[in-house]
mmCIF file of C-alpha atoms and ligand atoms in Angstrom:
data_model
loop_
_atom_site.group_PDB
_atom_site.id
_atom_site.type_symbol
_atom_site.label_atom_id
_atom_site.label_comp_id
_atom_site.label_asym_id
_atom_site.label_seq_id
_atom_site.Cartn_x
_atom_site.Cartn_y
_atom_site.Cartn_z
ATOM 1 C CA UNK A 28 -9.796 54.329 -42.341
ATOM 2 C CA UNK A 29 -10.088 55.464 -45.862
ATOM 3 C CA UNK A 30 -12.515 54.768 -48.265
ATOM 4 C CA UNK A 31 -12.897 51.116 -49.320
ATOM 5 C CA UNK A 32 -12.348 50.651 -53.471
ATOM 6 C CA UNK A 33 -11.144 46.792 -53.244
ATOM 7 C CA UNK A 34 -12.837 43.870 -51.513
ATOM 8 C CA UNK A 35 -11.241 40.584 -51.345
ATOM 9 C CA UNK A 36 -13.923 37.474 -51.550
ATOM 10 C CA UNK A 37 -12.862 33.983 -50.083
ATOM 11 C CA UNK A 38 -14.467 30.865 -49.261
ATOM 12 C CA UNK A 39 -12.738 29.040 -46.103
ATOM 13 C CA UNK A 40 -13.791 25.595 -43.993
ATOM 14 C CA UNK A 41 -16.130 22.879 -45.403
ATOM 15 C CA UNK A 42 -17.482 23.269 -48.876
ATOM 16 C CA UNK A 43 -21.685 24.501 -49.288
ATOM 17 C CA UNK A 44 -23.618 24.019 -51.599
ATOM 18 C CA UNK A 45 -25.065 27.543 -53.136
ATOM 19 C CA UNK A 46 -21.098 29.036 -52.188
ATOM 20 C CA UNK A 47 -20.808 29.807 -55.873
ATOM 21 C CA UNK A 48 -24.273 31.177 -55.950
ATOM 22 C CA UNK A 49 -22.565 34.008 -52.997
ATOM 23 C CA UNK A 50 -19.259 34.188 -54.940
ATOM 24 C CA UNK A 51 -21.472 35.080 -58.003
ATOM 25 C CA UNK A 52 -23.366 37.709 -55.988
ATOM 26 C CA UNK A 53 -20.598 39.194 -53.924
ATOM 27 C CA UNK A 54 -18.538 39.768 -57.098
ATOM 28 C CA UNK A 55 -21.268 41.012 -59.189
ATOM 29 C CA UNK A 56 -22.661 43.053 -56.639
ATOM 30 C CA UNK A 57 -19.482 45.063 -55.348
ATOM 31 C CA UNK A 58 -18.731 45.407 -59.232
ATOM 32 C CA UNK A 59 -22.088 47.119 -59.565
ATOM 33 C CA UNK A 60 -21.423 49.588 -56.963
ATOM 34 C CA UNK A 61 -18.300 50.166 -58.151
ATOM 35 C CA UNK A 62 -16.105 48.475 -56.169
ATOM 36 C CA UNK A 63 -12.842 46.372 -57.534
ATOM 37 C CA UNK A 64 -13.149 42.945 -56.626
ATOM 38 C CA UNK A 65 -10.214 40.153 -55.462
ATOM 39 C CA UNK A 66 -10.872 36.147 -55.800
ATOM 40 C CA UNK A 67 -8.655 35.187 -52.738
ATOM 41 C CA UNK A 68 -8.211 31.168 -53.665
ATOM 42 C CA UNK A 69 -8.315 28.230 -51.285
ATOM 43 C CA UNK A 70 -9.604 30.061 -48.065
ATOM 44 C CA UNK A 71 -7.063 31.896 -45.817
ATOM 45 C CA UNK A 72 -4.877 30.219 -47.739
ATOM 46 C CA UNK A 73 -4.940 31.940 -50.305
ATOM 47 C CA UNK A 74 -3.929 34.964 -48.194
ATOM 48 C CA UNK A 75 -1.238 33.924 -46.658
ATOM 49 C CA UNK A 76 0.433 32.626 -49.972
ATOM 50 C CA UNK A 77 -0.730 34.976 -51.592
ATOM 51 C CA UNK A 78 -3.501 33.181 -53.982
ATOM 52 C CA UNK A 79 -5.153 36.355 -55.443
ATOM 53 C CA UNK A 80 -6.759 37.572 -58.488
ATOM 54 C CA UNK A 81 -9.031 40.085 -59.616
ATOM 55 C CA UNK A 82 -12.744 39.429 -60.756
ATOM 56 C CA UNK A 83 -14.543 40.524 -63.121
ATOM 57 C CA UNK A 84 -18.494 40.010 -64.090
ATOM 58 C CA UNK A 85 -17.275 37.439 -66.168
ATOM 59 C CA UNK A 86 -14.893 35.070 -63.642
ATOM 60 C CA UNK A 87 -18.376 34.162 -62.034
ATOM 61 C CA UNK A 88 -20.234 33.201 -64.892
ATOM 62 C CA UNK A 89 -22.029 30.333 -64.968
ATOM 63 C CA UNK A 90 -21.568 29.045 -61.719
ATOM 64 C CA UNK A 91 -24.743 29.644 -59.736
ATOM 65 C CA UNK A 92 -26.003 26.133 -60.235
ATOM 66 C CA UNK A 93 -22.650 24.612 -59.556
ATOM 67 C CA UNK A 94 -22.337 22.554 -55.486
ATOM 68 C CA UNK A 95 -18.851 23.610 -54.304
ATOM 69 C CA UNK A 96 -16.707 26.567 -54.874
ATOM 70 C CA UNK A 97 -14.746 28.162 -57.922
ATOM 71 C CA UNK A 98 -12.193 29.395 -55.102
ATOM 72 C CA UNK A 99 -11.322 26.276 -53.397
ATOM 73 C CA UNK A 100 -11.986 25.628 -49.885
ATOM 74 C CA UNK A 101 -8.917 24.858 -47.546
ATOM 75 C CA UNK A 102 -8.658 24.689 -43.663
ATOM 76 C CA UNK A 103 -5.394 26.942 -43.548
ATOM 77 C CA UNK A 104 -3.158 25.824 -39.732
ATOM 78 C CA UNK A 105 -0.756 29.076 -40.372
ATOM 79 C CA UNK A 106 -4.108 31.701 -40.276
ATOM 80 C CA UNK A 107 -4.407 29.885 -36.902
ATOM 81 C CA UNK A 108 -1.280 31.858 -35.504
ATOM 82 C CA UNK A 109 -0.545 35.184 -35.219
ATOM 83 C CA UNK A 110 2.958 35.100 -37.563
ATOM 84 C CA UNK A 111 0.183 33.422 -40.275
ATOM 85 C CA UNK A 112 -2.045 36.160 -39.839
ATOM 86 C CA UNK A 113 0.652 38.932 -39.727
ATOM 87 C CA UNK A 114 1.637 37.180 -43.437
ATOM 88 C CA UNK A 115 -1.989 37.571 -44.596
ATOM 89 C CA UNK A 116 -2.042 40.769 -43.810
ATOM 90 C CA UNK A 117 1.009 41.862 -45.744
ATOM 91 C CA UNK A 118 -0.522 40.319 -48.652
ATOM 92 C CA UNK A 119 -3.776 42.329 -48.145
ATOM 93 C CA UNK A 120 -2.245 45.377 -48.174
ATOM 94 C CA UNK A 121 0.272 44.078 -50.884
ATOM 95 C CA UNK A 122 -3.178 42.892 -53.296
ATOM 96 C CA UNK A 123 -4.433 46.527 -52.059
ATOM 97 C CA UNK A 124 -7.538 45.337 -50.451
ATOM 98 C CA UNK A 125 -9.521 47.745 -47.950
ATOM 99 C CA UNK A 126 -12.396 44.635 -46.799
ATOM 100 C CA UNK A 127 -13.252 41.021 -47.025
ATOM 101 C CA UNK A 128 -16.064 38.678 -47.393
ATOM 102 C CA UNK A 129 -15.573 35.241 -45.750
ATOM 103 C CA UNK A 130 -17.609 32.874 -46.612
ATOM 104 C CA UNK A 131 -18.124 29.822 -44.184
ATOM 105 C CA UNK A 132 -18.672 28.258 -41.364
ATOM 106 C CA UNK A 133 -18.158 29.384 -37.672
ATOM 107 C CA UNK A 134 -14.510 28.186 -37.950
ATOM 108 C CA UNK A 135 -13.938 30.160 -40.661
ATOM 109 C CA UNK A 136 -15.728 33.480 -38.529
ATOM 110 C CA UNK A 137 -13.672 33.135 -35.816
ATOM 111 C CA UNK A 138 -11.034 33.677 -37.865
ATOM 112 C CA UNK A 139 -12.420 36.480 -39.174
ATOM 113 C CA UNK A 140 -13.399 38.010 -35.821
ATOM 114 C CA UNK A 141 -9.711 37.781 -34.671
ATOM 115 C CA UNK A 142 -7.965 39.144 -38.249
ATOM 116 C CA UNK A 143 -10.508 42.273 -38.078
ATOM 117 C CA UNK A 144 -9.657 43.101 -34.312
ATOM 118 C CA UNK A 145 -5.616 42.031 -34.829
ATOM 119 C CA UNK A 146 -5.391 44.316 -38.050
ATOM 120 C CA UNK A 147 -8.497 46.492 -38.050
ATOM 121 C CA UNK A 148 -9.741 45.081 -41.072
ATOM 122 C CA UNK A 149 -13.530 45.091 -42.107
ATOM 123 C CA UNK A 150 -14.240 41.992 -42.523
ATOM 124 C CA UNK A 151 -17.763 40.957 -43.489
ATOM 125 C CA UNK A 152 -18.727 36.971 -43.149
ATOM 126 C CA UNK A 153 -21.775 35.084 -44.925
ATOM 127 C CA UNK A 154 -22.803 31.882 -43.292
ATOM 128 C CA UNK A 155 -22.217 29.412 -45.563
ATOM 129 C CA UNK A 156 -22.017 26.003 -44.438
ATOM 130 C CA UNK A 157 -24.702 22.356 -44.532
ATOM 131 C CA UNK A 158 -24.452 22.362 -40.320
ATOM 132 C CA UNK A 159 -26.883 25.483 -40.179
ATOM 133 C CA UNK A 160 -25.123 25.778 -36.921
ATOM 134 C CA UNK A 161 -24.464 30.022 -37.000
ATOM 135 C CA UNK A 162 -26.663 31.910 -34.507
ATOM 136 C CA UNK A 163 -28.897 34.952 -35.322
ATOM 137 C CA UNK A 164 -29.621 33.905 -38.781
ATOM 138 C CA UNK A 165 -32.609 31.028 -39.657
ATOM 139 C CA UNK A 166 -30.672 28.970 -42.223
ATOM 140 C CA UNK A 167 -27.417 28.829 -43.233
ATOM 141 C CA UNK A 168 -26.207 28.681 -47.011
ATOM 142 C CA UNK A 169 -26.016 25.087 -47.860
ATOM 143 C CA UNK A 170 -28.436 23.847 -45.365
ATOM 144 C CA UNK A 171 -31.486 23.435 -47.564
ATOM 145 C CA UNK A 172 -29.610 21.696 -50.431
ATOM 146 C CA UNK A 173 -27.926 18.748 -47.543
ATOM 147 C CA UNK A 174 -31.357 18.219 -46.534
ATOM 148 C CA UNK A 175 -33.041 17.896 -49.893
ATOM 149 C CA UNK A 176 -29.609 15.403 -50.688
ATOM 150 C CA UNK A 177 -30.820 13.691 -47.060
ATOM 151 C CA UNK A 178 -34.191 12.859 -47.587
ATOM 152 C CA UNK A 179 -33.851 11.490 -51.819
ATOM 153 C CA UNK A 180 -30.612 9.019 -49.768
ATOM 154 C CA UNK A 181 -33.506 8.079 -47.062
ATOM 155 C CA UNK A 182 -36.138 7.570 -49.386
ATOM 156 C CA UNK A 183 -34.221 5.077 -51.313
ATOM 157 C CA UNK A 184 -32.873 3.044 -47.708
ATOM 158 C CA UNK A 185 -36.870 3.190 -47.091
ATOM 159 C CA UNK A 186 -37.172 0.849 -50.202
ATOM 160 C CA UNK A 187 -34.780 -1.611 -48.764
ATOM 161 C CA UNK A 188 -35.702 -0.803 -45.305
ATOM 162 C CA UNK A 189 -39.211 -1.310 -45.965
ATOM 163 C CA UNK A 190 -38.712 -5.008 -48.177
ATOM 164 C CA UNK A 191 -35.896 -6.134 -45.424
ATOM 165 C CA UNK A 192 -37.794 -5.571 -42.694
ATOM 166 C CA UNK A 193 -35.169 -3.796 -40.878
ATOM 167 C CA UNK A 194 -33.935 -1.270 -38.626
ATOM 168 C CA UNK A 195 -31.734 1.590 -40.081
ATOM 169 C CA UNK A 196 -29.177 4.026 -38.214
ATOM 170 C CA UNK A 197 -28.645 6.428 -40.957
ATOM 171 C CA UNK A 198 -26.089 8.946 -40.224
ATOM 172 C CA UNK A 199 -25.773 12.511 -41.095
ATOM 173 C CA UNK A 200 -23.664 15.515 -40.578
ATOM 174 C CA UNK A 201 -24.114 18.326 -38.588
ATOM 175 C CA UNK A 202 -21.056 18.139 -36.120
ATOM 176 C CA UNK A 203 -22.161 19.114 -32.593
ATOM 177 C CA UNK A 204 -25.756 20.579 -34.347
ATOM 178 C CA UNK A 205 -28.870 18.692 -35.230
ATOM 179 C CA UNK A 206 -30.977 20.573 -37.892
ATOM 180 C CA UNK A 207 -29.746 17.777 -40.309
ATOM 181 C CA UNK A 208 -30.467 15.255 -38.295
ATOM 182 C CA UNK A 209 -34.237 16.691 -36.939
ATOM 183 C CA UNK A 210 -35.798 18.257 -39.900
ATOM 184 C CA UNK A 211 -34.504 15.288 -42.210
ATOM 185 C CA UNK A 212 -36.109 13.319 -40.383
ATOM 186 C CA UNK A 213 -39.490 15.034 -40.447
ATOM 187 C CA UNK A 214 -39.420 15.319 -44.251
ATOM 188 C CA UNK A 215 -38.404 11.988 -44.591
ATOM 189 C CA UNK A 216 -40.768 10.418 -42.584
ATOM 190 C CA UNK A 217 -38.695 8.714 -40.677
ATOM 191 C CA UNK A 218 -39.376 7.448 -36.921
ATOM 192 C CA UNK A 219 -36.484 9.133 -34.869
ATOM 193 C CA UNK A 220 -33.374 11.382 -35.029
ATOM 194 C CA UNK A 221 -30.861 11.263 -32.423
ATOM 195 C CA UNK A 222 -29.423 14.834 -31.872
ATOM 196 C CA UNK A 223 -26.382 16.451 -29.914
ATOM 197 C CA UNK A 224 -28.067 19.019 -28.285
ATOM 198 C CA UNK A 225 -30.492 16.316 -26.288
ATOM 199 C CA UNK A 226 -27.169 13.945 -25.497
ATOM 200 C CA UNK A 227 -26.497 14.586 -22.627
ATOM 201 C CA UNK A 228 -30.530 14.650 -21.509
ATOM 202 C CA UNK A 229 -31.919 11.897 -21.986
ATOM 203 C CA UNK A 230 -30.901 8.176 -23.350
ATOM 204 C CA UNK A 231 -32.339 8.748 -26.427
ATOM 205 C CA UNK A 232 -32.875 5.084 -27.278
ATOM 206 C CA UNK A 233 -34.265 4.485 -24.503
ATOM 207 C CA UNK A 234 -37.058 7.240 -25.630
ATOM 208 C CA UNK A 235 -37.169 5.804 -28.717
ATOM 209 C CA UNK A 236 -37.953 2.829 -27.800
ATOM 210 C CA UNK A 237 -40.816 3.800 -25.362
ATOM 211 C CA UNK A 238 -42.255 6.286 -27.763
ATOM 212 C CA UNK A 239 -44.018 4.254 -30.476
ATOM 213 C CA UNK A 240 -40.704 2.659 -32.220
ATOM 214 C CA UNK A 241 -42.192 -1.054 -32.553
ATOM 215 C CA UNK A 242 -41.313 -4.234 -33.053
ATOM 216 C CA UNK A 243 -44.962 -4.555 -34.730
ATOM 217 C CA UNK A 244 -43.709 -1.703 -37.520
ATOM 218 C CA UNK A 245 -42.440 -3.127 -40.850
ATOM 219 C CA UNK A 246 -39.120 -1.359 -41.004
ATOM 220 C CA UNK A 247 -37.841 1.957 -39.171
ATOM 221 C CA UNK A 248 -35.315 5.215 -39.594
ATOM 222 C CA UNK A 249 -33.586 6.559 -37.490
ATOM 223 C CA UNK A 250 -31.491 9.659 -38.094
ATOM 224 C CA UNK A 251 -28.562 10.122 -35.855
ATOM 225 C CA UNK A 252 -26.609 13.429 -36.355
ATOM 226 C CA UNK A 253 -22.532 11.993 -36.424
ATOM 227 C CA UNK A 254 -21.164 13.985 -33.333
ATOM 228 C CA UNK A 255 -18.686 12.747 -30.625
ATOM 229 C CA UNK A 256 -21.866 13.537 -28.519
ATOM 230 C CA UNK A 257 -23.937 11.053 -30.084
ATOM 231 C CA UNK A 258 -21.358 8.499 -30.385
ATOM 232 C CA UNK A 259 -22.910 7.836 -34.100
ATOM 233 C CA UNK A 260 -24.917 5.725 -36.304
ATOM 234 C CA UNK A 261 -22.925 2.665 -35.134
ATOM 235 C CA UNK A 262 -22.881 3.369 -31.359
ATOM 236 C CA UNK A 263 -26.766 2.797 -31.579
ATOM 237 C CA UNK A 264 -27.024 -0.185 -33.781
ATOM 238 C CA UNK A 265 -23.840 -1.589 -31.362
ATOM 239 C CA UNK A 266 -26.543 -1.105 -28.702
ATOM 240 C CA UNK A 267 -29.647 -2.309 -29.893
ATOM 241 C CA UNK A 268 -28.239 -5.373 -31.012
ATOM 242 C CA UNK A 269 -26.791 -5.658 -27.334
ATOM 243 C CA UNK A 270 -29.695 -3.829 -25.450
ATOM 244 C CA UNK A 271 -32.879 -5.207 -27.264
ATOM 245 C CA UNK A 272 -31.790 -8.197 -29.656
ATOM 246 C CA UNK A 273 -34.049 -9.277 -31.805
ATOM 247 C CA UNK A 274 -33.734 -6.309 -34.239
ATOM 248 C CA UNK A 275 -32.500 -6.641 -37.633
ATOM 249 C CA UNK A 276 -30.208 -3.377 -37.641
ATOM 250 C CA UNK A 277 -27.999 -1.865 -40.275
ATOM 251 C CA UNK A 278 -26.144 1.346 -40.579
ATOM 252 C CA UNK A 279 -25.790 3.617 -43.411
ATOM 253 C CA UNK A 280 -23.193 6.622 -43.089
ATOM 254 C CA UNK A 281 -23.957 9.221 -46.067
ATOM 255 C CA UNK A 282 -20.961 10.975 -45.796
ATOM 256 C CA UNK A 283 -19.775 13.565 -47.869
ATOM 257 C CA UNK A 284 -22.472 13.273 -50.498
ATOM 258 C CA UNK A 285 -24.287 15.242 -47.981
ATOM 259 C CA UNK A 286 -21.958 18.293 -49.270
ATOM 260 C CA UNK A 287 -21.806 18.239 -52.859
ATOM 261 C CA UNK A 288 -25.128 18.862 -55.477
ATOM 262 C CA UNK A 289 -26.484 21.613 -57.346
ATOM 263 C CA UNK A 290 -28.178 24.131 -54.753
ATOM 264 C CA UNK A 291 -31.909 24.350 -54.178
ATOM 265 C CA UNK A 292 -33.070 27.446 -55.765
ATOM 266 C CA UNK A 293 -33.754 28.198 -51.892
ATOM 267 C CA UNK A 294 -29.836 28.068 -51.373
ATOM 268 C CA UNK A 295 -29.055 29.605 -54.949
ATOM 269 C CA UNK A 296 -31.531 32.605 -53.716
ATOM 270 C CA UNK A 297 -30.222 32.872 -50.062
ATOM 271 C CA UNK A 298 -26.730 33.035 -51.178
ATOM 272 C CA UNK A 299 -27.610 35.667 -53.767
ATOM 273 C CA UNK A 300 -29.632 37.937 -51.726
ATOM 274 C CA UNK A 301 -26.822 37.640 -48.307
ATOM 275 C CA UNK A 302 -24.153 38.160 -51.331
ATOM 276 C CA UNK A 303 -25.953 41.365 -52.469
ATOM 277 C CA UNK A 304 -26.586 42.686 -48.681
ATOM 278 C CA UNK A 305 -22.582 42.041 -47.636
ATOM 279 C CA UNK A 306 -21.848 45.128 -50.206
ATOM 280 C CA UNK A 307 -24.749 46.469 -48.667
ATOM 281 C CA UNK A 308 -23.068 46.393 -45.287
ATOM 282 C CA UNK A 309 -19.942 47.553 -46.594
ATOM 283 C CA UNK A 310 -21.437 50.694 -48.573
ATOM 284 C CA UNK A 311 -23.132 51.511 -45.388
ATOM 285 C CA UNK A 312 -19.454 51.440 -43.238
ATOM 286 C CA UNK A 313 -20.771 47.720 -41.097
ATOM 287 C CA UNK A 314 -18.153 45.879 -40.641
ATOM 288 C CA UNK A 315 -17.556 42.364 -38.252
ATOM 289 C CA UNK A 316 -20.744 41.129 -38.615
ATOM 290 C CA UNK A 317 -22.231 38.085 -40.776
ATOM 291 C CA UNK A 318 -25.222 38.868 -42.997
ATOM 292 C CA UNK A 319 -28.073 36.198 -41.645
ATOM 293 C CA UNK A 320 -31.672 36.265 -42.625
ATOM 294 C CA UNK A 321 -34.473 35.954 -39.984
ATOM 295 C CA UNK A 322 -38.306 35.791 -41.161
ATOM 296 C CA UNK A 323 -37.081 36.463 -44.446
ATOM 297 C CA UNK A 324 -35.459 39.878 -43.773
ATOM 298 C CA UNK A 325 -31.769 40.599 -44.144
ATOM 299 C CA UNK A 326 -30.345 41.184 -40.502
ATOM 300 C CA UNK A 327 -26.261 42.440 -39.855
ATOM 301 C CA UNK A 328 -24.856 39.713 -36.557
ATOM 302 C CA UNK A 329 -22.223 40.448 -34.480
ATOM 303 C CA UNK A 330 -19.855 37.637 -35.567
ATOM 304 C CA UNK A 331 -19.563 37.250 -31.719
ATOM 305 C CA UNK A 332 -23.221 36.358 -31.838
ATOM 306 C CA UNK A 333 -23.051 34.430 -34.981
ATOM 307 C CA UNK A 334 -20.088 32.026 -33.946
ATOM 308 C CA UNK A 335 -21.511 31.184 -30.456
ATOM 309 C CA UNK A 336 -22.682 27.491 -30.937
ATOM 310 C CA UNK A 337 -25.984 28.174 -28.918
ATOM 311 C CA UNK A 338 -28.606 28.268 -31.664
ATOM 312 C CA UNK A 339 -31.400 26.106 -30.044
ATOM 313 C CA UNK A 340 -33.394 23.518 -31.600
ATOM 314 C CA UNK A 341 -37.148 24.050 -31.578
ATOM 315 C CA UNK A 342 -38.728 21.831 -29.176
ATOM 316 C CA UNK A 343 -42.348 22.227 -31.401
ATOM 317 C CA UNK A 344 -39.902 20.391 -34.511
ATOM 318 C CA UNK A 345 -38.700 17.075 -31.890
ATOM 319 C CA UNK A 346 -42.987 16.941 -30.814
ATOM 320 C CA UNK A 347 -43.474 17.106 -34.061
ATOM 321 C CA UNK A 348 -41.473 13.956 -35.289
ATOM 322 C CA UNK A 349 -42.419 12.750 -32.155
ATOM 323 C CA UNK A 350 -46.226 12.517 -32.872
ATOM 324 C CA UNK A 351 -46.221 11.497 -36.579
ATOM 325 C CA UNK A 352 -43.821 8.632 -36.243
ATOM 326 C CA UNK A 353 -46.371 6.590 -34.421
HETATM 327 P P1 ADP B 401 -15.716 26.069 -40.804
HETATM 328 O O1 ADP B 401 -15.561 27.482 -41.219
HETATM 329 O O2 ADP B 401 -16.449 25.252 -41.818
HETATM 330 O O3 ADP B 401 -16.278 25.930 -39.407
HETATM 331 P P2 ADP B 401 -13.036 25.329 -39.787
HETATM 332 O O4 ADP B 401 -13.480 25.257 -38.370
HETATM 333 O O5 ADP B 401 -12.201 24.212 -40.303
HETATM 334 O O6 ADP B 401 -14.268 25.394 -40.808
HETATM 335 O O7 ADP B 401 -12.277 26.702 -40.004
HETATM 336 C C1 ADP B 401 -11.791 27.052 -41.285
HETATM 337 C C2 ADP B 401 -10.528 27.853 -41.155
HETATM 338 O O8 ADP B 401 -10.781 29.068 -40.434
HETATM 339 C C3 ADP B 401 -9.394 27.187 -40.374
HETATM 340 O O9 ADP B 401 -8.662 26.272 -41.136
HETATM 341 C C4 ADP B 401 -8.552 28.391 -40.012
HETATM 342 O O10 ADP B 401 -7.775 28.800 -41.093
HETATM 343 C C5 ADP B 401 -9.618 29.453 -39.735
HETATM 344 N N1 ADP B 401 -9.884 29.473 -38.279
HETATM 345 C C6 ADP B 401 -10.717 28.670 -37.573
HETATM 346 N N2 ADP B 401 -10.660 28.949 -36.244
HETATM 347 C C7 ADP B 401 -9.749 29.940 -36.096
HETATM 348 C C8 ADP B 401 -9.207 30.677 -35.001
HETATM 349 N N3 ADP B 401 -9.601 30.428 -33.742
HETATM 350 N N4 ADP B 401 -8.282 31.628 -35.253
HETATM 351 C C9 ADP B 401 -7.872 31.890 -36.502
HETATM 352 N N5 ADP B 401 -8.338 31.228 -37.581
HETATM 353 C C10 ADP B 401 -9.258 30.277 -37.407
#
């Protein structure tokens, strides 16, 4: 492999909060160390229709406080087949690009993973994505900015909550993952979150119920993380008004407000710092790994690590919830 002059930056699956803040430090940082860099627009899409155009310092101006992504985000069905990918990879060499930096989700890695083996491209990935569901790095690029959006949406369903006298499902993303769910629950204060990864444990209603959720409490949260595993916000209230009437339930789905926002300067200094270590990990010849952070050091992960959906939740966080909701 020869040397590597031109890196091509795209953004691929759901949309992040603090993406722009990685776009901004990808492009500035390969610029500073010499490098050429390529804007590759609307995810793999971009590559296989050839969506391409060169950065400079200036393209990623004023952007790091901006929720989405100057590149578009797409979910690309022709990258998912080898004729797709063989397309992609004409255009890479066409655009004269010697390395990548994906930025997503674990979608978006495995398609990275399977490019960089096909065409024996380095490929670097950042984790950017609200789920915080990539393994062998503590948060994900995106994730603190959901949960701050979480808990100001709960606070205000507290107020109505809390004068109603009622029972609120509120649901939040997180797809088969429940860091969402859990932690904004803790900093909202609310009494419960209902989680994927216990599904299939427990009836976690049931628990609910035992464990201090009370008629004799004015009003109560729940979180429930929206996942075919948890059947959803409305699964639950469908139950408790069938299982143990006397409730007053409602539901609140927040939806995709949960994406959008200006990033925490947590996520705006995440993204900047994994940005800066990706042409790190290129100077230094890494290549098919995603750049994760774990007690606040940079660490390179095997995308085979990163993408294997078995992050665990901490059982200290559920005792936690557990024992202040009382
Ligand atoms: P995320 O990255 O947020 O998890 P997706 O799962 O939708 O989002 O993946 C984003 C894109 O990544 C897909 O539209 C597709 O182009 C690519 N991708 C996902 N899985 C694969 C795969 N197994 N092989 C090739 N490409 C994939």
């Amino acid at each position: 492999m020869g040397r590597i002059k031109c890196i091509g930056i795209l953004t691929s699956g759901g949309d992040a909060p603090g993406m722009n803040a990685a776009i901004r430090a990808v492009t500035r940082s390969a610029i500073y160390n010499g490098f050429k860099v390529k804007g590759i627009y609307r995810g793999y899409k971009g590559l296989v229709f050839n969506e391409i155009k060169e950065f400079g310092t200036q393209n990623v101006s004023n952007i790091i406080q901006q929720g989405g992504t100057i590149l578009k985000t797409a979910r690309c069905e022709e990258f998912l087949t080898p004729e797709g990918r063989e397309v992609a990879f004409e255009n890479y060499k066409k655009e004269g690009l010697d390395a990548l930096v994906i930025i997503g989700g674990d979608g978006s890695l495995t398609g990275a993973r399977i490019f960089a083996e096909e065409f024996d491209v380095p490929c670097i990935g950042l984790p950017g994505t609200i789920d915080n569901d990539l393994s062998g790095t503590d948060t994900t690029i995106g994730y603190d900015t959901a949960l701050n959006t979480i808990i100001e949406a709960v606070d205000k369903i507290r107020d109505t909550a809390t004068s109603h006298e009622r029972l609120f499902f509120i649901e939040v993303m997180g797809r088969d993952a429940g860091f969402l769910a859990l932690n904004g629950a803790i900093a909202s204060g609310a009494e419960a979150a209902i989680i994927p990864e216990f599904a299939t444990e427990v009836d976690q209603l049931e628990e609910l119920i035992k464990h201090g959720f009370r008629k004799s409490k004015n009003s109560s949260i729940v979180l429930v993380a929206e996942s075919p595993k948890t059947g959803g916000a409305m699964h639950y209230a469908e139950r408790v008004k069938n299982e143990f009437p006397g409730y007053e339930v409602r539901v609140s789905i927040l939806g995709h407000l949960q994406r959008g926002g200006r990033p925490t300067a947590h996520d705006r200094i995440l993204a900047s710092r994994l940005g800066a270590a990706a042409i790190d990990a290129i100077k230094d010849g890494q290549r098919n790994v995603m750049i994760g952070i774990e007690n606040d050091e940079i660490v390179n992960v095997p995308f085979s690590k990163a993408i294997k959906k078995d992050k665990p939740i901490k059982t200290e966080l559920v005792d936690v919830l557990k024992e202040l909701s009382i």
